[in-house]
Short mmCIF file of C-alpha atoms in Angstrom, two decimals:
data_model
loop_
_atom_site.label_atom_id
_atom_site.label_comp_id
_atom_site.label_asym_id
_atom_site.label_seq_id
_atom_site.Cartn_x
_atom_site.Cartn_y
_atom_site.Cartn_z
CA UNK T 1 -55.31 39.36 53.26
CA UNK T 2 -55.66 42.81 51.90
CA UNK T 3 -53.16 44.29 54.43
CA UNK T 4 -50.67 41.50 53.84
CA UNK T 5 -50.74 41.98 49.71
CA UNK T 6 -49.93 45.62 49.86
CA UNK T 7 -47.26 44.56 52.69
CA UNK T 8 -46.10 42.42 49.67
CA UNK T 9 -46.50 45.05 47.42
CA UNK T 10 -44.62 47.33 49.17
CA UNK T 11 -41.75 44.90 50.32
CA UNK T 12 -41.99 42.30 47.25
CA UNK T 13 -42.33 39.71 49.79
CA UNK T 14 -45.03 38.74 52.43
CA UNK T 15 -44.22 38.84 56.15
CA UNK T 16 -42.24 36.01 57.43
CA UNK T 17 -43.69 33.59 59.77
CA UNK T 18 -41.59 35.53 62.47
CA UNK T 19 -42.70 38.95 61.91
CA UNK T 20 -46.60 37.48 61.68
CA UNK T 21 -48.92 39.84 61.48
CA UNK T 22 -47.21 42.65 63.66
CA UNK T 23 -45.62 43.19 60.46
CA UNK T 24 -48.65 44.95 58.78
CA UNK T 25 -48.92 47.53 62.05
CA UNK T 26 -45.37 48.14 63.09
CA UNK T 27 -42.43 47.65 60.65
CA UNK T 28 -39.72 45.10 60.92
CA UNK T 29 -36.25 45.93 61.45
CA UNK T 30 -34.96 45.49 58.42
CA UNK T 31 -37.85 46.66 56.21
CA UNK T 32 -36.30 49.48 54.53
CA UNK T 33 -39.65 49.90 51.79
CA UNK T 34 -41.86 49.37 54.54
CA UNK T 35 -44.74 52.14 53.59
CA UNK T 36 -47.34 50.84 56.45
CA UNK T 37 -49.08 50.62 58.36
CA UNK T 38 -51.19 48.38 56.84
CA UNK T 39 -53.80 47.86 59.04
CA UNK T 40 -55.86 50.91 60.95
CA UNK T 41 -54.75 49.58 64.46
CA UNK T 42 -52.75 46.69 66.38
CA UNK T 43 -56.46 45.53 67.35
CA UNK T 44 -57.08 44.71 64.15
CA UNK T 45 -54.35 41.72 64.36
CA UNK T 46 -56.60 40.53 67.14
CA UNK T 47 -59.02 37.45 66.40
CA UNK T 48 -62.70 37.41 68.30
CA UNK T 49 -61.26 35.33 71.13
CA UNK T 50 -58.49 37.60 72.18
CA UNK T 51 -55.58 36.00 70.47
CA UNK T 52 -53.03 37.08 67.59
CA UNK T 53 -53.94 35.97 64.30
CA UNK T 54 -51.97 33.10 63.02
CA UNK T 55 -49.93 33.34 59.66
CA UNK T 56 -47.81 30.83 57.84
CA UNK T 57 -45.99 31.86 54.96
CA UNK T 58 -45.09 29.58 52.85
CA UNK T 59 -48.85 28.34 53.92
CA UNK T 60 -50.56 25.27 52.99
CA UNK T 61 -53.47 26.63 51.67
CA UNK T 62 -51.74 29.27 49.43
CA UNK T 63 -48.79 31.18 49.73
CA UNK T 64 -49.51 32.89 53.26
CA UNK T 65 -51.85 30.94 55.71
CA UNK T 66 -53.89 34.07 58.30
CA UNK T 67 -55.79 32.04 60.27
CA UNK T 68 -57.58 31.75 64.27
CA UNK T 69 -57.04 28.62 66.10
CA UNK T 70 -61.37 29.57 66.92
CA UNK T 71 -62.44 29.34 70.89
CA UNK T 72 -60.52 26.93 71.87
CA UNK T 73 -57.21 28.13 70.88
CA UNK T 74 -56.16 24.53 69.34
CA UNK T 75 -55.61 23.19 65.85
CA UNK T 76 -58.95 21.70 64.02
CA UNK T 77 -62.56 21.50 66.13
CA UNK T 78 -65.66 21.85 65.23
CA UNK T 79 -68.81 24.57 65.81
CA UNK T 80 -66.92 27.58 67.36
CA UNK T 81 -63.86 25.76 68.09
CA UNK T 82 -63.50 25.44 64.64
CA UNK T 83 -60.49 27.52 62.48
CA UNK T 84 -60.84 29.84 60.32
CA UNK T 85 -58.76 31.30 57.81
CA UNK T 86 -58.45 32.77 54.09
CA UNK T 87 -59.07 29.63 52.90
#
């Protein structure tokens, strides 16, 4: 969430659900104040598992969702298929 605010910061919005969280390593097309990257590395947008982190903006828990479907790669679960996000 760090990397997304000062992606905010920067473009006085957060990344659409499009750009996801590419946005904070590479910049958009048409992100002209785009001063990132954001985050050290395109790893970084990486969850444990070996899949993209999620993001939803406008989110449901606040107003940007980054989130990991967990181990099994599907909404809800429980244990390590369980998701996790900055909520």
């Amino acid at each position: 969430m760090a990397a997304v605010n000062l992606f905010k910061l920067d473009m006085t919005r957060y990344p659409t659900a499009e750009e996801g969280v590419d946005a904070l390593v590479k910049a958009p097309s048409n992100a002209q104040a785009w001063n990132g990257p954001y985050l050290p590395q395109e790893t970084a947008t990486v969850d444990p598992w070996g899949r993209k982190y999620l993001m939803r903006s406008p989110g449901e828990h606040g107003d940007v969702d980054v989130y990991s479907l967990g181990a099994d790669g599907q909404l809800g679960g429980t244990g390590e298929a369980k998701d996790v996000g900055n909520w």
